[in-house]
Coordinates of C-alpha atoms in Angstrom, one line a residue:
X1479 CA -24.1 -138.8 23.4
X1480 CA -22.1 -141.9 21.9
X1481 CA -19.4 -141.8 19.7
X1482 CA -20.9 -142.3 16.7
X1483 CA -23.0 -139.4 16.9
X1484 CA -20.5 -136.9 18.6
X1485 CA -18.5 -137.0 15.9
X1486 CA -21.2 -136.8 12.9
X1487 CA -21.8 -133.7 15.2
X1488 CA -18.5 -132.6 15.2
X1489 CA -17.6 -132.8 11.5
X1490 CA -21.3 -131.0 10.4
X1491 CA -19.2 -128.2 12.5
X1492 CA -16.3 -128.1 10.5
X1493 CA -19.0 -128.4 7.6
X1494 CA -20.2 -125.3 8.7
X1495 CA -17.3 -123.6 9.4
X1496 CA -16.1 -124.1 5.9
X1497 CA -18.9 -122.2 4.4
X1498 CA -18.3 -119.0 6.5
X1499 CA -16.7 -115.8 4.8
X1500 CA -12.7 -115.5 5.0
X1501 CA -12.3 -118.7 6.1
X1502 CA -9.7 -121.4 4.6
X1503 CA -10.9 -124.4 4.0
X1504 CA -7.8 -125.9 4.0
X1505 CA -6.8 -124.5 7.3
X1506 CA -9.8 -126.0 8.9
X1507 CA -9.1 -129.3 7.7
X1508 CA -5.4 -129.0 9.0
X1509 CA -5.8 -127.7 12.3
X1510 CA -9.5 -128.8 12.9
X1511 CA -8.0 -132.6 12.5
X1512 CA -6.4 -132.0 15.7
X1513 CA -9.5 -131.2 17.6
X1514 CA -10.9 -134.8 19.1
X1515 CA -14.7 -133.9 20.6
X1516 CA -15.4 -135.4 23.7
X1517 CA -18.6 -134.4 25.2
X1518 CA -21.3 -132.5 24.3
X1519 CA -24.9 -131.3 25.8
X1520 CA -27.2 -128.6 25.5
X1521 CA -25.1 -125.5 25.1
X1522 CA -22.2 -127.2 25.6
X1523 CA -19.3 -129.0 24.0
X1524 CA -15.8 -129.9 25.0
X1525 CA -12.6 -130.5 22.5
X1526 CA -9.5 -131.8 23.2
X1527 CA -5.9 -131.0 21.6
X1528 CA -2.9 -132.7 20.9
X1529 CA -0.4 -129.8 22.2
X1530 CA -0.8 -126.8 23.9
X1531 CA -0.1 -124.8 20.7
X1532 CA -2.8 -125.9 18.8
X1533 CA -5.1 -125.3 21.5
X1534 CA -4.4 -122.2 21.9
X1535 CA -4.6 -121.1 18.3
X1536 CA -7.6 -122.6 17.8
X1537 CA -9.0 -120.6 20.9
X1538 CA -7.2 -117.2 19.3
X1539 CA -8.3 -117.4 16.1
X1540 CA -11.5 -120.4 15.0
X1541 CA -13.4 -120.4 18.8
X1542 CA -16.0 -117.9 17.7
X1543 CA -16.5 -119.6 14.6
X1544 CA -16.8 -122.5 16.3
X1545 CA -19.4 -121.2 18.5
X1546 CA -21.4 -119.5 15.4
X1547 CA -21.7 -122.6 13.7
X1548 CA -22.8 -124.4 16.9
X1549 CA -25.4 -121.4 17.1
X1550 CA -26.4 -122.2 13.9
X1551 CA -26.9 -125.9 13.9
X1552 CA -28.7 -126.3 16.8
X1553 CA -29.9 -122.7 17.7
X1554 CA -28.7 -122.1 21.3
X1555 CA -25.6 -120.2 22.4
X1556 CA -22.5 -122.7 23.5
X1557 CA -19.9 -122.8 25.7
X1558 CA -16.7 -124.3 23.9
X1559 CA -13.9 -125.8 26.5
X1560 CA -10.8 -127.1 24.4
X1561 CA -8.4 -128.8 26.7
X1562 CA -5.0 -130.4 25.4
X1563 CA -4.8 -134.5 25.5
X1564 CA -0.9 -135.5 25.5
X1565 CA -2.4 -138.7 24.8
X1566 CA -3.9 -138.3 21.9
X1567 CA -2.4 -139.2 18.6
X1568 CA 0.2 -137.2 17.3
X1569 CA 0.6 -134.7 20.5
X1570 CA 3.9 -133.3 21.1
X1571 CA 4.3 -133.1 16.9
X1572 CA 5.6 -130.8 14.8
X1573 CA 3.3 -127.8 13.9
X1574 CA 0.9 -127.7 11.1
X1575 CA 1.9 -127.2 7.7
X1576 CA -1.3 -124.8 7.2
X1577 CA 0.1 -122.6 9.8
X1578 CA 2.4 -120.7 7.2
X1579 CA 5.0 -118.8 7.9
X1580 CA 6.0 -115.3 6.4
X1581 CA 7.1 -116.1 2.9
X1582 CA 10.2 -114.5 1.7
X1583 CA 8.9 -111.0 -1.0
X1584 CA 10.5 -110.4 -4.2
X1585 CA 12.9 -108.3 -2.3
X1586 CA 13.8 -111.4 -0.3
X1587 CA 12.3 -109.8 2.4
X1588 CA 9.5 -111.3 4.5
X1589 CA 6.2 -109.9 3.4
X1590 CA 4.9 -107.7 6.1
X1591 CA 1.2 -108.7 7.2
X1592 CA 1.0 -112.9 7.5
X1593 CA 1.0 -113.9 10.8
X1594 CA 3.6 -116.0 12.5
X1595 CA 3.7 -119.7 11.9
X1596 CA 5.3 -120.2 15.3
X1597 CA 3.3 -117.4 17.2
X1598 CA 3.7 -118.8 20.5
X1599 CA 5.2 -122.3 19.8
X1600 CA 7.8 -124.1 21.8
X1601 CA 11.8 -123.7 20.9
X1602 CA 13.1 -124.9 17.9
X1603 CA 14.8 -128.0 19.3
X1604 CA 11.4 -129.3 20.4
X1605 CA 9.2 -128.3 16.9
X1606 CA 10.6 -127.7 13.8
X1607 CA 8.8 -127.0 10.9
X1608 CA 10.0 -127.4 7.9
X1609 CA 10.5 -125.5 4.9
X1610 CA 10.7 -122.0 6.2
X1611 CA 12.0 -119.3 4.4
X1612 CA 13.4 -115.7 5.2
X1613 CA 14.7 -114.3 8.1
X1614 CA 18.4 -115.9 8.2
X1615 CA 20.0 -118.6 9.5
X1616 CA 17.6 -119.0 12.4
X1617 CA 14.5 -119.3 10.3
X1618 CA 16.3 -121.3 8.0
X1619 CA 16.6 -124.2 10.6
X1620 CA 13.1 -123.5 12.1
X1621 CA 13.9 -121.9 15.4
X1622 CA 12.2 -118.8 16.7
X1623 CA 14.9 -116.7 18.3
X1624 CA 14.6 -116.8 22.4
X1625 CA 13.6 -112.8 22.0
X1626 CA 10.2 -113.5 19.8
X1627 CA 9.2 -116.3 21.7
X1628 CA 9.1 -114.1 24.8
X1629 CA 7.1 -111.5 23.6
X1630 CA 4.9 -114.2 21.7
X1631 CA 5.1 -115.8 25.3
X1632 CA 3.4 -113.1 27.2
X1633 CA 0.6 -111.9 24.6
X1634 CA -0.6 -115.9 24.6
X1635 CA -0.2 -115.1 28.3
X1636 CA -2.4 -112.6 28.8
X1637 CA -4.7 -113.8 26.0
X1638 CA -5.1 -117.4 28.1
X1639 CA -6.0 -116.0 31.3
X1640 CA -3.3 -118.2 32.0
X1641 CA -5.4 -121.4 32.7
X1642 CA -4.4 -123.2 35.9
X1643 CA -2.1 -125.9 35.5
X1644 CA -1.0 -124.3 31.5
X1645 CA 2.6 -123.7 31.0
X1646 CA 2.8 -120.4 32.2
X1647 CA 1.5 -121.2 36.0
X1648 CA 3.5 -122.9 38.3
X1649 CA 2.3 -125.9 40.3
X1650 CA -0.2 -124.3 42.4
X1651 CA -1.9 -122.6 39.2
X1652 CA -0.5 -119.1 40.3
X1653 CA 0.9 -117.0 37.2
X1654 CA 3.5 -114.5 38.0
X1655 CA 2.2 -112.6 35.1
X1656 CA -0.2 -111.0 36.6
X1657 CA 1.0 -108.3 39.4
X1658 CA -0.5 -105.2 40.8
X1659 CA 2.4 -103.2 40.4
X1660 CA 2.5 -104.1 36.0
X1661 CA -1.1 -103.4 36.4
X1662 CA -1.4 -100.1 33.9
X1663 CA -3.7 -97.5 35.7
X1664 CA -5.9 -95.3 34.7
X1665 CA -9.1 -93.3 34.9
X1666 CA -11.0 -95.6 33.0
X1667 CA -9.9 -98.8 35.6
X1668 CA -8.9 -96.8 38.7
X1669 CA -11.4 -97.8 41.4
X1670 CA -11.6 -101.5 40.5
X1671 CA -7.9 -101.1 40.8
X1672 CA -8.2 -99.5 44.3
X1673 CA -10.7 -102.6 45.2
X1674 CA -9.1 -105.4 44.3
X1675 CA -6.0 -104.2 46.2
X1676 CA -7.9 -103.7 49.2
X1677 CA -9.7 -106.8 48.6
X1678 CA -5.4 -108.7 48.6
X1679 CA -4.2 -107.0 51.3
X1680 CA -7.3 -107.6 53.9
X1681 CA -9.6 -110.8 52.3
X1682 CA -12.8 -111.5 53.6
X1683 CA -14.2 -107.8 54.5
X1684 CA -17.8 -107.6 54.9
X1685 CA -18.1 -104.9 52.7
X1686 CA -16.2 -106.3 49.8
X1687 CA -17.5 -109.3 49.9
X1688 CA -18.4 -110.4 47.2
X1689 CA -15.8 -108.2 45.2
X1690 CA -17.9 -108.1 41.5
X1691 CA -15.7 -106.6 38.9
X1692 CA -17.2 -106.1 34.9
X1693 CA -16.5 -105.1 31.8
X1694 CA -16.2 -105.9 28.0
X1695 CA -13.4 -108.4 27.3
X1696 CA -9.9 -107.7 26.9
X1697 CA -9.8 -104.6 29.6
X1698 CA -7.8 -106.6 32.7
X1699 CA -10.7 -108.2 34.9
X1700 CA -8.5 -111.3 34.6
X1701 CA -5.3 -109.6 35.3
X1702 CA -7.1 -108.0 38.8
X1703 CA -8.1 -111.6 40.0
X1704 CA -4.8 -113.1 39.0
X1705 CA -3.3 -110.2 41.0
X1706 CA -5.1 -110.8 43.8
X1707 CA -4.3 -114.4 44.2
X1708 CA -0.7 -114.2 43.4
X1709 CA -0.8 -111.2 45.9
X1710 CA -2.6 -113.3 48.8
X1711 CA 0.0 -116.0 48.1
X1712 CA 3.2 -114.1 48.9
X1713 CA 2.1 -112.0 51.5
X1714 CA -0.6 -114.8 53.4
X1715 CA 0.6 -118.2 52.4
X1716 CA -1.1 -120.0 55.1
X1717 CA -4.7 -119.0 53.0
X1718 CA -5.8 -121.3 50.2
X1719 CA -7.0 -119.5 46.7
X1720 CA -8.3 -121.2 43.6
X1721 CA -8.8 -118.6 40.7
X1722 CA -11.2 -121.1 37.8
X1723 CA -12.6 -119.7 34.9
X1724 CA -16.3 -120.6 34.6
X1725 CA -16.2 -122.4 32.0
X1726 CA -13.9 -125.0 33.7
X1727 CA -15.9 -124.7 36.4
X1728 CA -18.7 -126.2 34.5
X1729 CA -16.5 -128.5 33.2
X1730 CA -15.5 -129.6 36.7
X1731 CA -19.0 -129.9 37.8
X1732 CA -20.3 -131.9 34.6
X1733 CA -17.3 -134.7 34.8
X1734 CA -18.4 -134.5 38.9
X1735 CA -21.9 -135.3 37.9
X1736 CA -21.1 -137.7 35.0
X1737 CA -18.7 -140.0 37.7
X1738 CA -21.3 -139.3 40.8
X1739 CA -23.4 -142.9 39.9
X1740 CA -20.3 -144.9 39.8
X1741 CA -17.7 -143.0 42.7
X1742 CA -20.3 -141.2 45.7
X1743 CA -17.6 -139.3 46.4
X1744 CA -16.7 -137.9 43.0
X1745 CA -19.7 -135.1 43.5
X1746 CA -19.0 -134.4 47.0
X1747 CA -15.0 -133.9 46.5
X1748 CA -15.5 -131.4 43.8
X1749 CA -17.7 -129.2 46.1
X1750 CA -15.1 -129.6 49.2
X1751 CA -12.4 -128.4 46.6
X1752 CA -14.2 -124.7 46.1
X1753 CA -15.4 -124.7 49.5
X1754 CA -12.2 -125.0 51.2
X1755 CA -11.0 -122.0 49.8
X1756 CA -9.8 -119.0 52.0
X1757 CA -10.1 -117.0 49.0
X1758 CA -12.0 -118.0 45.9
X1759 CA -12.0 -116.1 42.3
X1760 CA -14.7 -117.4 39.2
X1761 CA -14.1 -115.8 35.9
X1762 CA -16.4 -114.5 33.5
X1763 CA -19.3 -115.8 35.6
X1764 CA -22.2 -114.9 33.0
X1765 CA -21.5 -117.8 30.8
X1766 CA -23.2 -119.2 33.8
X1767 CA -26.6 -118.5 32.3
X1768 CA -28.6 -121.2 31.8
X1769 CA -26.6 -123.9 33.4
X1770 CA -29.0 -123.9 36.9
X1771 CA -27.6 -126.6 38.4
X1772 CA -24.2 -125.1 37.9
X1773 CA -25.7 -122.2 39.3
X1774 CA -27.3 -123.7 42.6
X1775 CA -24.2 -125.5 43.2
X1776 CA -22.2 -121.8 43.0
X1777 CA -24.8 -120.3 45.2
X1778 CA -24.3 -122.4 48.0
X1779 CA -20.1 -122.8 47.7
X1780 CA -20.8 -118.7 47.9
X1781 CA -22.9 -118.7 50.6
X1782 CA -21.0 -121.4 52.9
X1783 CA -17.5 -119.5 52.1
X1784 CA -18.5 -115.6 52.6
X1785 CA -21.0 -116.7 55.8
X1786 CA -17.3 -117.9 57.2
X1787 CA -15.5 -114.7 56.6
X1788 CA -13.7 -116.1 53.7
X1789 CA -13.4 -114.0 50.6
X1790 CA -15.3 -114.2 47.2
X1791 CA -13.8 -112.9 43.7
X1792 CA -16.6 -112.9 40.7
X1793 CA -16.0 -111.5 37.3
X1794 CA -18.0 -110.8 34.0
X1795 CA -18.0 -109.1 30.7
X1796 CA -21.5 -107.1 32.1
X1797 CA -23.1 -105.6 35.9
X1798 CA -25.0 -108.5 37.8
X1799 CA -28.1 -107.3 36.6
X1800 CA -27.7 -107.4 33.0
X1801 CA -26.8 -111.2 33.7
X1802 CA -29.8 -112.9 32.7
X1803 CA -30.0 -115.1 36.0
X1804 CA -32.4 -115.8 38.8
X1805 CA -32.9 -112.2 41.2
X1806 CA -31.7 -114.2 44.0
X1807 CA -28.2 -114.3 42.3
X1808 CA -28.2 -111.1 40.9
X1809 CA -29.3 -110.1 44.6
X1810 CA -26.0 -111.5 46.1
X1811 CA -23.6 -110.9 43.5
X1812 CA -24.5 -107.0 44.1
X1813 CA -24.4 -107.7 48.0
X1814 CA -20.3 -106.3 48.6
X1815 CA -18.5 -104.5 46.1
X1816 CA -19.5 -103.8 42.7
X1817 CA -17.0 -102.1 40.4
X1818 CA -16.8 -101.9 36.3
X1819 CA -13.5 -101.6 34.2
X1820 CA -14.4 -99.0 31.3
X1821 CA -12.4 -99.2 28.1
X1822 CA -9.4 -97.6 28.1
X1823 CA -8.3 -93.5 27.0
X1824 CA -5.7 -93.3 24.5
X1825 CA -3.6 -92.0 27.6
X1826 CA -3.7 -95.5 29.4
X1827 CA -3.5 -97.8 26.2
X1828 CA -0.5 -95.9 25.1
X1829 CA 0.8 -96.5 29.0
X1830 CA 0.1 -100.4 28.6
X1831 CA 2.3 -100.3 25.1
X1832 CA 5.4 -98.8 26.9
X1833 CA 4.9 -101.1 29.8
X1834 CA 4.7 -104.2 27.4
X1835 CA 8.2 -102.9 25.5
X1836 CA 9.4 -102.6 28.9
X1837 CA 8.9 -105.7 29.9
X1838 CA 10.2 -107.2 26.9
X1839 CA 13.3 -105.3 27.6
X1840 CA 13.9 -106.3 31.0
X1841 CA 12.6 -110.3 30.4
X1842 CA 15.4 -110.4 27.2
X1843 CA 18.2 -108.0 28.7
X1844 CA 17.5 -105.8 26.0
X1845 CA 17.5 -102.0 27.5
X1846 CA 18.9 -100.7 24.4
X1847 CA 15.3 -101.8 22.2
X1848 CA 13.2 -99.5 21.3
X1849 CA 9.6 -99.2 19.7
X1850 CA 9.5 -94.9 18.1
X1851 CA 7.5 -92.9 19.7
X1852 CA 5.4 -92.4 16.6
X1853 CA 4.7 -96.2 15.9
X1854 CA 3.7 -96.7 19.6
X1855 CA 0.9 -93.7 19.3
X1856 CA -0.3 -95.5 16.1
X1857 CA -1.2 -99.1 18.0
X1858 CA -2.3 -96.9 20.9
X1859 CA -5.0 -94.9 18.4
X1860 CA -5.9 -97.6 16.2
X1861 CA -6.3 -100.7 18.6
X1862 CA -10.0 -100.9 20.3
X1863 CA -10.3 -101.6 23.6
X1864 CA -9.4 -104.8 23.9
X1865 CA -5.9 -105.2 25.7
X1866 CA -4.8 -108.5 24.7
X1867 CA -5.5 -106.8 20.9
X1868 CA -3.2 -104.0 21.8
X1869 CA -0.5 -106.0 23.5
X1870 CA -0.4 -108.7 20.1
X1871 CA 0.0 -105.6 18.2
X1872 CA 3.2 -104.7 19.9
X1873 CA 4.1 -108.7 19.4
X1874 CA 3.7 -107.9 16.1
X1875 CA 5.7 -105.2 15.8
X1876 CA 8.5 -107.0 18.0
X1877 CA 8.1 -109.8 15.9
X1878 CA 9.3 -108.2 12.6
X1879 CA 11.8 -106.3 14.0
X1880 CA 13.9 -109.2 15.8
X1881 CA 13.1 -112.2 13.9
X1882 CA 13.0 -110.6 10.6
X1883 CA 15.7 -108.5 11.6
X1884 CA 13.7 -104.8 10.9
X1885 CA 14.9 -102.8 13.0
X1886 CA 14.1 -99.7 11.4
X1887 CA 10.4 -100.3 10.3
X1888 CA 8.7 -97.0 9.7
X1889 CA 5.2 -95.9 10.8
X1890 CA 4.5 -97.5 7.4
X1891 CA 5.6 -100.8 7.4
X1892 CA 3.9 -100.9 11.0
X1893 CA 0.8 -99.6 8.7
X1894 CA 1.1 -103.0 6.6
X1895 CA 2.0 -105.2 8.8
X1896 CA -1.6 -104.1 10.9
X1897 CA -3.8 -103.3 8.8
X1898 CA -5.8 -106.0 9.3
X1899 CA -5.3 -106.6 12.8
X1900 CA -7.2 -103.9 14.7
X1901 CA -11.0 -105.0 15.4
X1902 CA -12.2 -101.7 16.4
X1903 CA -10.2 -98.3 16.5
X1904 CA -11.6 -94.8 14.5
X1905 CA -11.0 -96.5 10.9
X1906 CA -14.1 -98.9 11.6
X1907 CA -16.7 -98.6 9.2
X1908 CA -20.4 -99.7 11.2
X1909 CA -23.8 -99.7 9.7
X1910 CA -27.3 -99.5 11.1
X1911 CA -27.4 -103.1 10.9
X1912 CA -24.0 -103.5 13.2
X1913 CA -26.3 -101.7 15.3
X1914 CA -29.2 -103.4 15.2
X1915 CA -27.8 -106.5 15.4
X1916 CA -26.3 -106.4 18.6
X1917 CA -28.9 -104.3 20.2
X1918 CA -31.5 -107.3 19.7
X1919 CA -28.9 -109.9 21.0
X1920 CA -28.2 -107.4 24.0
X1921 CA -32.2 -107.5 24.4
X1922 CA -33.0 -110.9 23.2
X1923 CA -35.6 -109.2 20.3
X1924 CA -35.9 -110.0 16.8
X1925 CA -35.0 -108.0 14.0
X1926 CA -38.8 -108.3 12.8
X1927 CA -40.1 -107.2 15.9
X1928 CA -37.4 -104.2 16.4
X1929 CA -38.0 -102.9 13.2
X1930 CA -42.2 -103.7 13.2
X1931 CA -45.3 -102.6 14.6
X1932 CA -45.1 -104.1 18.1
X1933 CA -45.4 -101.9 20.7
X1934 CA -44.6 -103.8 24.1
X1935 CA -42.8 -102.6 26.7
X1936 CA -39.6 -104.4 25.7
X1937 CA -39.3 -103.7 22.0
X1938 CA -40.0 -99.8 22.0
X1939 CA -36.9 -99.5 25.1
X1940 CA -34.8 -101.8 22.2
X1941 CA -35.9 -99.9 19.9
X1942 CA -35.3 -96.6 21.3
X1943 CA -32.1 -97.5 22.5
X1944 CA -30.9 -99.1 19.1
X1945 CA -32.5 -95.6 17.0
X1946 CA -30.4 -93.7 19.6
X1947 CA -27.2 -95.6 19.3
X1948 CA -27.6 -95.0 15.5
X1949 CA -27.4 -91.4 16.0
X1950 CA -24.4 -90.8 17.9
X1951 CA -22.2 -93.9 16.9
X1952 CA -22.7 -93.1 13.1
X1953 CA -24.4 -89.5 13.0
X1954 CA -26.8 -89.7 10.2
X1955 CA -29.3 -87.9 9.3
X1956 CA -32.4 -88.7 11.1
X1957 CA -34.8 -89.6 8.3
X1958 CA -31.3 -92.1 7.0
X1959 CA -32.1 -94.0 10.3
X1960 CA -35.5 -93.4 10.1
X1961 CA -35.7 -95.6 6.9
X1962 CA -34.1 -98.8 8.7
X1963 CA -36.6 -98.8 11.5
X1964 CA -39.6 -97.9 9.6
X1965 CA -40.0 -94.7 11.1
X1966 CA -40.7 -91.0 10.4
X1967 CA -38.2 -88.4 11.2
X1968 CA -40.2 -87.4 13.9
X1969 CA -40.6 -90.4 15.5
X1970 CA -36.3 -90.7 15.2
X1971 CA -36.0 -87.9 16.7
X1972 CA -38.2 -88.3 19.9
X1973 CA -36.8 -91.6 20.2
X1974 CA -33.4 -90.3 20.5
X1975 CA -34.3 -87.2 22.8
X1976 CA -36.6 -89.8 25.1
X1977 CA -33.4 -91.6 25.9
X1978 CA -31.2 -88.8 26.0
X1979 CA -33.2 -87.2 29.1
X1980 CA -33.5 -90.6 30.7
X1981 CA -29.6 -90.8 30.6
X1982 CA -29.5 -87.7 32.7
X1983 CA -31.2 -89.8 35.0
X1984 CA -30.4 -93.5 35.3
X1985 CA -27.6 -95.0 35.7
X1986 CA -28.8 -98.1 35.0
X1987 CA -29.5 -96.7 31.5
X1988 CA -26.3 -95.1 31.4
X1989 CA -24.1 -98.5 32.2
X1990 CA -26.5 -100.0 29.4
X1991 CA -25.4 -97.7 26.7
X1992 CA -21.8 -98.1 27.3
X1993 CA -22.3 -101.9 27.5
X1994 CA -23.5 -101.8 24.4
X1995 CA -21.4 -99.2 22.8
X1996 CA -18.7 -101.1 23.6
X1997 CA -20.0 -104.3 22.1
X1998 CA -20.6 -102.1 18.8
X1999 CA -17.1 -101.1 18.5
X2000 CA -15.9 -104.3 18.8
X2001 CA -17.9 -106.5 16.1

């Protein structure tokens, strides 16, 4: 695609982002004018920032919206890859004026709920913004004090995946982060726990290999593979490990491909790279469908590498066969160790806030802080499942009460300062339609056809499974749900007893309805 057109392409995006609900137009024009498009295909489209900060603010808080407007210009699902450009104009700047910072109340107090202007952004003495107000002399001049940046530090951490090569790995892409022994356990993530260990301390076992870890996002699948390889790296550092993220992976492949014409080696040096590998870990592997070539190309680096004895990591947000991929894949994806990561009980969330504080104490010297018991309960009850939520909600809270100098914020100030931060949690309010809509995405049906006549194979499973979810997410009445589907209160009723009998069953079905429960909750 030439230039001209790339960035037509880019700024009908912003276009579109503009016109979404709760969005700030005048954010998007200040942060979005950092964004430089560089290459785009089907389904795919690379960015580049100006400083690691904006990057990853853009990828916290506008990717998805990104992504819907790409779905809705040009109808196919994208993969977005923003990397930062130190050569681009303006990198290594001061932050964006749009990114405000708490403004001083009428109290002179900072109000309680804005988010950080420098949430995660370098010391003071390398950016300073200008014209902040509240929180003493250290916001006066700019400067986030040494203990927020840490704690901002490690939720932008966590939230990253810590990219190889960011500013939170060291020069071999390893990220110290990520350990098994500040890995929280519990019920709900034991066994892939147990694996992944046993997987680090012996690589390359037949009957581990591949090691296939799932579940929704947020709930630690990065934080096993990142253990693994930092693991293998202290205790075996004669073996070779490359942890990649799919989505760089197809980035890698596509500039291979693009530079294969004018260098014959460029292709052949990107597959020795992976190949070489004692011990190799992809990320989030079903953003994979679709991209066949991509695809082929992993198939045989997995083949060559676990044919050798050598040891194969694999990741993704569902189980292999929910990936929507060629059998063969799903075949040998399935063909060592297959283990999911199920959202965590109020027991283990509440164990991962007290390990955060923890860690915040010991990283700042600080072992007289404290978080009350009553406050940490709250984030632990009101967060979903989603881990890097719960941690930014502590950040939060650590935020206010060392930068702001709030020591003593009640349960109710932590109330405010939340209360628009939680994505899921028992205060979300879903509708049939939440339901519906993700159950035909999940399927790949449309609303017409869940909803109609049809009666193929397909649609009456979706249809069953979304009249069923309706029924014990939201507990109506069954002629309520009947009404959204079309449907007698009869047929409701069968519908939810059919699948409630084949759950007794199938665990296929089972893994299905907790897939997609877990989807629900987090919309």
């Amino acid at each position: 695609m030439d230039g001209e057109k790339l960035n037509q392409m880019w700024a009908d995006v912003c276009a579109q982002v503009k016109n979404y609900n709760n969005i700030d137009p005048s954010q998007i024009n200040a942060f979005f004018s950092r964004l430089q498009p560089q290459a785009m295909s089907e389904g795919f489209l690379m960015l580049t920032a100006d400083n690691d900060f904006i990057k990853t603010w853009i990828e916290r808080h506008y990717v998805d919206f990104i992504k819907q407007a790409l779905l809705d210009l040009h109808h196919v699902p994208f993969t977005v890859v923003i990397e930062v450009d130190i050569t681009a104009p303006g990198a290594q700047g001061a932050q964006p004026a749009a990114a405000a910072p708490n403004q001083a109340g009428e109290d002179g107090r900072a109000a309680l709920g804005d988010e950080p202007a420098a949430w995660g952004a370098q010391p003071a003495q390398d950016h300073a913004p200008a014209g902040r107000t509240g929180g003493g002399a250290a916001a006066a001049e700019g400067a986030l004090p040494p203990a927020a940046y840490s704690a901002a530090s490690i939720a932008l951490q966590e939230d990253r995946g810590v990219q190889a090569g960011g500013p939170f790995a060291d020069a071999e892409g390893l990220s110290s982060a990520f350990t098994f022994e500040n890995f929280v356990i519990g019920d709900s993530n034991r066994m892939a726990y147990s694996m992944a260990v046993a997987v680090a301390e012996m690589p390359g076992k037949a009957h581990l290999n591949p090691l296939f870890i799932y579940g929704k996002s947020g709930l630690g699948k990065t934080h096993l593979m990142r253990a693994i390889q930092n693991y293998v790296h202290e205790t075996m550092p004669q073996l070779s490990t490359i942890y990649v993220d799919s989505a760089e992976l197809l980035s890698d492949y596509m500039e291979a491909s693009a530079a294969h014409d004018k260098e014959k080696s460029s292709y052949r040096n990107f597959k020795t790279r992976y190949e070489e590998a004692d011990v190799l870990l992809i990320d989030d592997v079903q953003y994979l469908q679709g991209k066949k070539q991509t695809l082929d190309i992993v198939f045989q680096i997995f083949n060559k590498l676990t044919s050798q004895g050598k040891q194969v990591v694999l990741s993704a947000d569902r189980a292999p066969k929910n990936i929507d991929i060629d059998e063969r894949y799903k075949s040998r994806f399935n063909s060592g160790g297959t283990f999911d990561i199920q959202p965590p009980e109020i027991e283990t969330k509440l164990g991962i806030v007290k390990s955060f504080i923890e860690e915040y104490r010991e990283n700042e010297g600080k072992s007289d802080f404290s978080i009350s018991e009553d406050i940490q309960m709250y984030i632990a009850e009101s967060s979903s499942s989603n881990i890097r939520e719960l941690k930014s909600a502590v950040t939060k809270v650590i935020y206010q009460m060392t930068f702001f100098n709030r020591p003593d914020l009640s349960l109710e100030d932590v109330r405010t300062l939340l209360e628009n931060h939680f994505s899921g949690g028992p205060s979300k309010r879903l509708t049939i339609a939440d339901i519906q809509k993700e159950v035909e995405a999940f399927f790949k049906v449309s609303h017409a056809d869940l909803v109609g006549k049809k009666r193929t194979r397909n649609i009456i499973y979706a249809r069953q499974i979304a009249i069923y979810l309706s029924r014990q997410m939201l507990d109506l009445p069954f002629n309520d749900i009947g009404k959204k589907f079309n449907r007698d209160h009869s047929t409701v009723m069968y519908s939810v007893t059919n699948v409630e009998e084949k759950m007794k069953e199938s665990r296929e079905l089972q893994e299905e309805i907790e897939a997609l429960k877990q989807i629900i909750r987090e919309i």
